[in-house]
Tab-separated table of C-alpha atoms in Angstrom:
chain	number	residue	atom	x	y	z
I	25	UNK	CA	31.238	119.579	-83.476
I	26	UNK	CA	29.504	122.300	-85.577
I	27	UNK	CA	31.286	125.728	-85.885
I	28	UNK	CA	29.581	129.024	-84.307
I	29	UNK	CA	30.236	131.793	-86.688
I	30	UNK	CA	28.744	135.282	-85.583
I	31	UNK	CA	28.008	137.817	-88.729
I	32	UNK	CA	27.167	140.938	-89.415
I	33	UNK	CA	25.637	142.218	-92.762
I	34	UNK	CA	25.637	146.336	-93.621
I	35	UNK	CA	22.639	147.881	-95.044
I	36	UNK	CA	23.484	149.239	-98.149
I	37	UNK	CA	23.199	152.421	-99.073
I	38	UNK	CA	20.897	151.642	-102.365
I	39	UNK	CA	18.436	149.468	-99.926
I	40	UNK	CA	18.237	152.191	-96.981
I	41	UNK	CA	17.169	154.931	-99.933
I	42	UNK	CA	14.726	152.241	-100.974
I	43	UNK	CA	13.555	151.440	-97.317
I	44	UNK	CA	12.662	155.209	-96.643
I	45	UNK	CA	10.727	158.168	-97.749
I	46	UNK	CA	13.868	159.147	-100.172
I	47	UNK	CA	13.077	156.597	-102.018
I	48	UNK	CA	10.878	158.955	-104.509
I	49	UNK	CA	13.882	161.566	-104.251
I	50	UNK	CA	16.722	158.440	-105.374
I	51	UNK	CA	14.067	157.792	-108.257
I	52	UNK	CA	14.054	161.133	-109.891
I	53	UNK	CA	17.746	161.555	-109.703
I	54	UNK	CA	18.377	158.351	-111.941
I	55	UNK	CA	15.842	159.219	-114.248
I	56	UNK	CA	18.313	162.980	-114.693
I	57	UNK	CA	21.111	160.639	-114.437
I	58	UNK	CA	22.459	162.488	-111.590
I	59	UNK	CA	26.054	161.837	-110.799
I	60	UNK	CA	25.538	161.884	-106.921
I	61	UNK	CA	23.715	158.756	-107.773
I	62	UNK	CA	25.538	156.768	-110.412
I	63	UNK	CA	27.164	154.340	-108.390
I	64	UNK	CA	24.669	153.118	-105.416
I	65	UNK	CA	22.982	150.499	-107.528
I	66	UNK	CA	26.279	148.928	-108.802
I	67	UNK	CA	27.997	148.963	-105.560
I	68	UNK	CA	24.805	147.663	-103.918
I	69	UNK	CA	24.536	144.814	-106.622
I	70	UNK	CA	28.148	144.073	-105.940
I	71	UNK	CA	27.169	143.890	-102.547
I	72	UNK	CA	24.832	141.575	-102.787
I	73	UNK	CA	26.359	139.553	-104.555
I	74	UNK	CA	29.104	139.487	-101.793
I	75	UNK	CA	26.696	138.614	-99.437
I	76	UNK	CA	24.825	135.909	-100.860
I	77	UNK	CA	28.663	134.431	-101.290
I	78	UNK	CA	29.200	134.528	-97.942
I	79	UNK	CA	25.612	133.061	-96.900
I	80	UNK	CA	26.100	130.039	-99.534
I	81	UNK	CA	29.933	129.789	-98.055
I	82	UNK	CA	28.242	129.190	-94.579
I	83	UNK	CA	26.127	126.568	-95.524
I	84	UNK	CA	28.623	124.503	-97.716
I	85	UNK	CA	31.201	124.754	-94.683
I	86	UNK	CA	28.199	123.670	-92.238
I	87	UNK	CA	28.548	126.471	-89.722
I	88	UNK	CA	25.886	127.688	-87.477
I	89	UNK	CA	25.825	131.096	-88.430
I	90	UNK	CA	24.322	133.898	-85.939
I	91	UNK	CA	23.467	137.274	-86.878
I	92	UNK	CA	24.582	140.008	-84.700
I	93	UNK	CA	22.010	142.248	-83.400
I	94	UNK	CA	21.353	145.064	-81.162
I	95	UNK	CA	20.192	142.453	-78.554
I	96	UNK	CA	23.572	140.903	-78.627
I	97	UNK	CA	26.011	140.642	-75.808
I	98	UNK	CA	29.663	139.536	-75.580
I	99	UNK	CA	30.596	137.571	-78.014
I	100	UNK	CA	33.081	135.041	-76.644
I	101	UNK	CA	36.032	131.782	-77.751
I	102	UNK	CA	33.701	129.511	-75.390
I	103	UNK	CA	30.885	130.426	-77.934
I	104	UNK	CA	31.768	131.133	-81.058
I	105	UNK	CA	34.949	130.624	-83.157
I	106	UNK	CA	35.106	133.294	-85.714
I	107	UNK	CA	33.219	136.970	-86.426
I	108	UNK	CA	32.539	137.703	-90.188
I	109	UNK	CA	31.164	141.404	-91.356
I	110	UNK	CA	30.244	142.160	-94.720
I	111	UNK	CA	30.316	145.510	-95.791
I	112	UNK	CA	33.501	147.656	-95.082
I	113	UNK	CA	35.511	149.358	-92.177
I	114	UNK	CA	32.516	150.999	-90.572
I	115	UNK	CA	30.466	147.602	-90.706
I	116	UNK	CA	33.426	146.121	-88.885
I	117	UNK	CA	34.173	148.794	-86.329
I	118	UNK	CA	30.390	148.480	-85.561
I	119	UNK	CA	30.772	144.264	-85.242
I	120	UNK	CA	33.747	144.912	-82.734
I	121	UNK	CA	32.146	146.304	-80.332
I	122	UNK	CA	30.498	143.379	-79.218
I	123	UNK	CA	33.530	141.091	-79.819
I	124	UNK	CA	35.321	139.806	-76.930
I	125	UNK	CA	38.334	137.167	-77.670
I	126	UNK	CA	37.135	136.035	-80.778
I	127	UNK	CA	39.044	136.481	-84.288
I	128	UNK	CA	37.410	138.734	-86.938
I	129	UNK	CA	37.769	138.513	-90.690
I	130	UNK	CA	36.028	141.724	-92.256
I	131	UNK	CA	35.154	141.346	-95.750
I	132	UNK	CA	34.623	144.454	-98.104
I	133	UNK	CA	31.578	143.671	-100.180
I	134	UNK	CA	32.045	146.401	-102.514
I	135	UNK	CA	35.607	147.022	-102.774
I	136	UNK	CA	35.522	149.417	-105.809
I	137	UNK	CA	33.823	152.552	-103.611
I	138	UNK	CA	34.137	151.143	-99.874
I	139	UNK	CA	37.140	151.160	-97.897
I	140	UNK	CA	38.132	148.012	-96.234
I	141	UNK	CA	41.743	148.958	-94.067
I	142	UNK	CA	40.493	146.448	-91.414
I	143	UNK	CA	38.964	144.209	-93.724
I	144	UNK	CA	40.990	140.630	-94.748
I	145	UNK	CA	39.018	139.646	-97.907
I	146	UNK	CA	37.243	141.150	-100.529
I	147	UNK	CA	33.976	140.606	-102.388
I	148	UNK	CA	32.468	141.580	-105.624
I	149	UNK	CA	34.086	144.691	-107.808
I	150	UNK	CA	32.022	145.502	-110.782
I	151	UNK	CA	34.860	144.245	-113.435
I	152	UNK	CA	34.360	140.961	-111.527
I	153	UNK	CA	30.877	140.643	-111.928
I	154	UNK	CA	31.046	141.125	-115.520
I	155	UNK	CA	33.803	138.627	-115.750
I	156	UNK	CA	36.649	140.686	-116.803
I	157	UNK	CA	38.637	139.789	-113.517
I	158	UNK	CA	38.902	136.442	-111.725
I	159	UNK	CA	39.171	136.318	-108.219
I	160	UNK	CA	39.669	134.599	-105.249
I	161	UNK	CA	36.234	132.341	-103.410
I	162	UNK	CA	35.247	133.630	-100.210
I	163	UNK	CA	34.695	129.593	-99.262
I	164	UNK	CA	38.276	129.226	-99.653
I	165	UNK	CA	39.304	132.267	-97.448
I	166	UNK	CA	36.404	131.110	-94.555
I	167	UNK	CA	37.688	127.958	-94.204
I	168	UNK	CA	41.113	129.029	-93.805
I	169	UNK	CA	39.365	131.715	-90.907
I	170	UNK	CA	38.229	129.006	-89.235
I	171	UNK	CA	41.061	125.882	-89.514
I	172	UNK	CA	42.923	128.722	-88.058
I	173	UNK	CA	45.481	129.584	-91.425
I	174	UNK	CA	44.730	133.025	-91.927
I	175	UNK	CA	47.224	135.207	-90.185
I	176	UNK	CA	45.814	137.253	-87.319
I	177	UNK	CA	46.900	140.856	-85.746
I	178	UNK	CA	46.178	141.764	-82.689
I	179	UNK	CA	45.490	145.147	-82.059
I	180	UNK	CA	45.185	147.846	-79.187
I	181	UNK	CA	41.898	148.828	-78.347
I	182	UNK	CA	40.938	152.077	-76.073
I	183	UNK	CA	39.034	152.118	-72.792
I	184	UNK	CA	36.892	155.437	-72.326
I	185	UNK	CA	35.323	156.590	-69.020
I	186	UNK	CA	32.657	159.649	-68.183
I	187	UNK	CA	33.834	159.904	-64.699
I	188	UNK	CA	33.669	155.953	-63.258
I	189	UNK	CA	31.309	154.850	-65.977
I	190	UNK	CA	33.254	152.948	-68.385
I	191	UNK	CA	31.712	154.126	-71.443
I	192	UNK	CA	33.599	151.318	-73.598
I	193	UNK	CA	36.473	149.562	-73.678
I	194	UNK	CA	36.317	148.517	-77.566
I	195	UNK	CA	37.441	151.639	-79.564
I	196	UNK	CA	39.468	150.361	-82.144
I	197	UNK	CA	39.683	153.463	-84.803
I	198	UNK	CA	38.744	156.525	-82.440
I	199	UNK	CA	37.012	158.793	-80.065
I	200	UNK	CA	35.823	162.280	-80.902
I	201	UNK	CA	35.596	164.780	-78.195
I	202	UNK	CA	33.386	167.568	-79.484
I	203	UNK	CA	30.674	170.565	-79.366
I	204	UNK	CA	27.398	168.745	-80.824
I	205	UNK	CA	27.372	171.660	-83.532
I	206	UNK	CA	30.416	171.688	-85.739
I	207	UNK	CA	30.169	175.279	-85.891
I	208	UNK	CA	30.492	176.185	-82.490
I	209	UNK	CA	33.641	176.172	-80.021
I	210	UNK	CA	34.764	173.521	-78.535
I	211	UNK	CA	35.990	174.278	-74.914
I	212	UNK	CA	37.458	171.802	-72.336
I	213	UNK	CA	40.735	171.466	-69.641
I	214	UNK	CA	43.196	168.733	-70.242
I	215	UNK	CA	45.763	167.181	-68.624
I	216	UNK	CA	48.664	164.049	-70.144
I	217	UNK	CA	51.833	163.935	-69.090
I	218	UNK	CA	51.680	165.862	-65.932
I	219	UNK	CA	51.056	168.945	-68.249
I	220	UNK	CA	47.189	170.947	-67.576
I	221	UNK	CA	45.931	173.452	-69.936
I	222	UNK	CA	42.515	174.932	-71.115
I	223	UNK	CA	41.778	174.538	-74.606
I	224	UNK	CA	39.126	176.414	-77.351
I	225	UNK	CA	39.515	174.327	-80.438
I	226	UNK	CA	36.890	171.928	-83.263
I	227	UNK	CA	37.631	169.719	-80.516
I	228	UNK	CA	39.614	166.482	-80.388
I	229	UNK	CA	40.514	162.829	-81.731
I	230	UNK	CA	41.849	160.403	-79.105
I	231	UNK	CA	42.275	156.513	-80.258
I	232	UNK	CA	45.018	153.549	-80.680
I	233	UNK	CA	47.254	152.683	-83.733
I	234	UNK	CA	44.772	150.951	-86.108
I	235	UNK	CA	43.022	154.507	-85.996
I	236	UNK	CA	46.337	156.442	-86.569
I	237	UNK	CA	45.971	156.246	-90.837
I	238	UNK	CA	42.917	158.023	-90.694
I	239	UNK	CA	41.045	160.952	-88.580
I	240	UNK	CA	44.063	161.732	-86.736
I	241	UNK	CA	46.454	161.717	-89.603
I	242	UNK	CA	44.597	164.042	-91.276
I	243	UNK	CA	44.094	166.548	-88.106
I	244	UNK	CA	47.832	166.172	-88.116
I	245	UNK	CA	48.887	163.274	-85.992
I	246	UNK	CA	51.720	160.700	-86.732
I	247	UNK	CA	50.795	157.420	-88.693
I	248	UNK	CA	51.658	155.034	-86.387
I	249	UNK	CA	52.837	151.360	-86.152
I	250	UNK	CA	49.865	149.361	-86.426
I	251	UNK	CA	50.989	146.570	-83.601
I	252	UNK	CA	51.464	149.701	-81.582
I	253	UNK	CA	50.611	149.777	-77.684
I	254	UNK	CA	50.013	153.663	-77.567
I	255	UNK	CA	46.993	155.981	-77.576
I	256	UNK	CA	47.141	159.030	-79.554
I	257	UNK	CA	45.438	162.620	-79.552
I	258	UNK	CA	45.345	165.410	-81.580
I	259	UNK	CA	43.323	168.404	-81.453
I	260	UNK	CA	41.649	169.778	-84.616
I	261	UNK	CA	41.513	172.885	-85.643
I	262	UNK	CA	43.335	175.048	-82.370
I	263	UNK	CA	41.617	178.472	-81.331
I	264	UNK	CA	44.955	180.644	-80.567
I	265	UNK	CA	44.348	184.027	-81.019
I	266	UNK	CA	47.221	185.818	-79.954
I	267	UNK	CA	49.903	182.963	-81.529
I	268	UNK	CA	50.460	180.715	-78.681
I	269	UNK	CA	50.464	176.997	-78.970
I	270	UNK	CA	49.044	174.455	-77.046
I	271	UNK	CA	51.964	172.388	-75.010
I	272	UNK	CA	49.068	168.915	-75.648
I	273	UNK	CA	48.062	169.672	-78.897
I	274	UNK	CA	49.279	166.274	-79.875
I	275	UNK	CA	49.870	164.013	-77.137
I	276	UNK	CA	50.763	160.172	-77.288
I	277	UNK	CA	50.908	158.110	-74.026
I	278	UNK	CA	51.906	154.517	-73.093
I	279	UNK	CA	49.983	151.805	-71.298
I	280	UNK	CA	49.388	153.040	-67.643
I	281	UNK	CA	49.279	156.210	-68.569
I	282	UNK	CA	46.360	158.186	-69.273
I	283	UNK	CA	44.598	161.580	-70.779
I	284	UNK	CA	41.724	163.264	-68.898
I	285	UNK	CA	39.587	165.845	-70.111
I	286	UNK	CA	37.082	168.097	-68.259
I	287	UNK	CA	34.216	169.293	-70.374
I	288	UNK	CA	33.495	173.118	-70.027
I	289	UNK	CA	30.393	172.308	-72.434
I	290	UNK	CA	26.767	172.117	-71.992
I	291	UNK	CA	26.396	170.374	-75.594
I	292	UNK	CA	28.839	168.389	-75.621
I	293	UNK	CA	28.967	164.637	-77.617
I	294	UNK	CA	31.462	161.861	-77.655
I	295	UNK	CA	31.499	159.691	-81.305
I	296	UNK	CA	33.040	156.366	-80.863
I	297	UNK	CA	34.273	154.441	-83.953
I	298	UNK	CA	31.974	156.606	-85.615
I	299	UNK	CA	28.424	158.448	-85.972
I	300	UNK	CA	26.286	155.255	-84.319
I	301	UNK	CA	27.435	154.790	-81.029
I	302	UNK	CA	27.365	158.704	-78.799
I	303	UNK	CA	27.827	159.279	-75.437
I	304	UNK	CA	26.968	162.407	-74.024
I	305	UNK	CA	28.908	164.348	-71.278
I	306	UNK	CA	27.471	167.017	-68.825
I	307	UNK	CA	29.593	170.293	-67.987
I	308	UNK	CA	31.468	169.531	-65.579
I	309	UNK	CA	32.181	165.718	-66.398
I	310	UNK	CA	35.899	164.096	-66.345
I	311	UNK	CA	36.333	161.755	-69.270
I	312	UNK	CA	39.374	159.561	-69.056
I	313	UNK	CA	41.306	157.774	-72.430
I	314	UNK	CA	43.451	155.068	-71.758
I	315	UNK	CA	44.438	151.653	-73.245
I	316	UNK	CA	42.056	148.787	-73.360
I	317	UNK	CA	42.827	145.155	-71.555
I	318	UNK	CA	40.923	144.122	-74.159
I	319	UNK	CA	42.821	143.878	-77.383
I	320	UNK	CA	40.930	142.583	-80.779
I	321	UNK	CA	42.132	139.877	-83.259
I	322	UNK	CA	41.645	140.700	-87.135
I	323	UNK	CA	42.720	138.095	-89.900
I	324	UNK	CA	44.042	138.701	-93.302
I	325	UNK	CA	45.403	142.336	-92.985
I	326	UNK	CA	47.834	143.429	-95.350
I	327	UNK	CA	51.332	144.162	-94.267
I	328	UNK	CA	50.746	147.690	-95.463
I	329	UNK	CA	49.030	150.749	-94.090
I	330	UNK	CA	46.407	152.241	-95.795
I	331	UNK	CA	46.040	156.438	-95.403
I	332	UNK	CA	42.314	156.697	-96.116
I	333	UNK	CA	40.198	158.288	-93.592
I	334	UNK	CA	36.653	157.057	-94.847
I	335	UNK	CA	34.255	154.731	-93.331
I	336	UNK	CA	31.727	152.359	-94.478
């Protein structure tokens, strides 16, 4: 029986300058040999060269292999038996939110400048593709995906809710509760372990373990286990202007239990697992955090944590 593999590719960023009207503007920097540009057309070459790896992997192991798209819907074990993404963390994160109960191996295309914490393999690096470093064949590491030999984690995901709309269910990394300007105040009522109080802050990060190493470390919050069942949040940046501090400032709850904010903003946004995917609250809305029932499968992770907080 012929393997389903679903796949997603990210755009790079050389190709998306190329595909726009910056592409005049990405032109005259290289000819100043700007630094802001010096790496985009080796990291995209690497990437490339990742991908048409991967693609050439596919057809030697003879898998039908199905692009995901915006037109995609739940991708299931009764249809397919392995997700691939090409690219790094963000290009994953992206990928998962369509995945239902089917393993994921992320592969960082470009691992000299992208960051691949969720990723299990890893493409070109510049030294490789001059030859001064031999590595490891992607067909080698896809066929162990698929024969099943590639160790797989599963991880907690979060559920979020705007009142009884279940915004998603498939937040991996995090959630970003937030004024849409980053300059303005972010102002909202909360309430986690029977505790209520009414916050002014930059707003707030709420999300599981595999999202601990990154925003929410950095806003403060505790790195934690990665097979961990609890959801996390920490505020950034606390308005107290006469001293006090906030009882829920950092908060980290159990399955069953949950954290519910009220939005006192007219402006207000919600990022999941990054910039892409917003949902918008009205004043007055109750949004809800709380562990997923769905839990995600990724293969190949190393046994140590990564403390990066950068997407790709």
């Amino acid at each position: 029986m012929t393997l389903r593999v679903a796949y997603l590719v990210k755009r790079s960023s050389w190709r998306a300058f190329q595909e726009t009207k910056a592409a005049g503007r990405l032109r005259a920097l290289q000819r100043r040999k700007d630094p802001t540009v010096a790496t985009l057309k080796p990291t995209h070459e690497a990437h490339q060269r990742t991908v048409d790896e991967v693609m050439e992997a596919f057809q030697s192991l003879g898998v039908d292999a199905v692009e995901i798209t915006s037109s995609t819907r739940d991708i299931k074990r009764s249809r397919f038996s392995l997700v691939v993404t090409v690219g790094g963390d963000g290009t994953l994160l992206r990928a998962s939110h369509y995945v239902s109960d089917v393993p994921v191996l992320g592969i960082n295309s470009a691992p000299d400048s992208s960051v691949g914490f969720f990723c299990g393999a890893a493409g070109w690096s510049r030294k490789e593709i001059t030859g001064q470093v031999e590595r490891v064949g992607l067909l080698e590491t896809l066929d162990r995906a698929l024969d099943g030999r590639l160790q797989a984690r599963v991880l907690s995901r979060m559920r979020v809710t705007i009142g009884r709309e279940i915004v998603s269910s498939r937040i991996l990394n995090d959630a970003l509760f937030c004024h849409r300007s980053p300059a303005a105040t972010s102002r909202y009522l909360i309430e986690a372990k029977g505790i209520n109080e009414e916050h002014k802050s930059s707003g707030l990060w709420v999300g599981p373990a595999a999202g601990s190493t990154a925003a929410q470390r950095s806003a403060g919050g505790k790195v934690l286990p990665l097979e961990s069942d609890k959801i996390q949040l920490v505020v950034r940046e606390p308005y107290t202007p006469k001293g006090e501090r906030y009882r829920l400032q950092r908060v980290l709850i159990g399955p069953g239990e949950t954290i519910t904010v009220r939005s006192k903003m007219r402006d207000a946004l919600i990022f999941l697992d990054g910039p892409d995917l917003v949902a918008k609250p009205e004043f007055g809305d109750v949004i809800t955090f709380s562990r997923s029932s769905e839990p995600l499968s990724l293969l190949g992770l190393a046994t140590r944590r990564s403390v990066s907080s950068k997407r790709d």
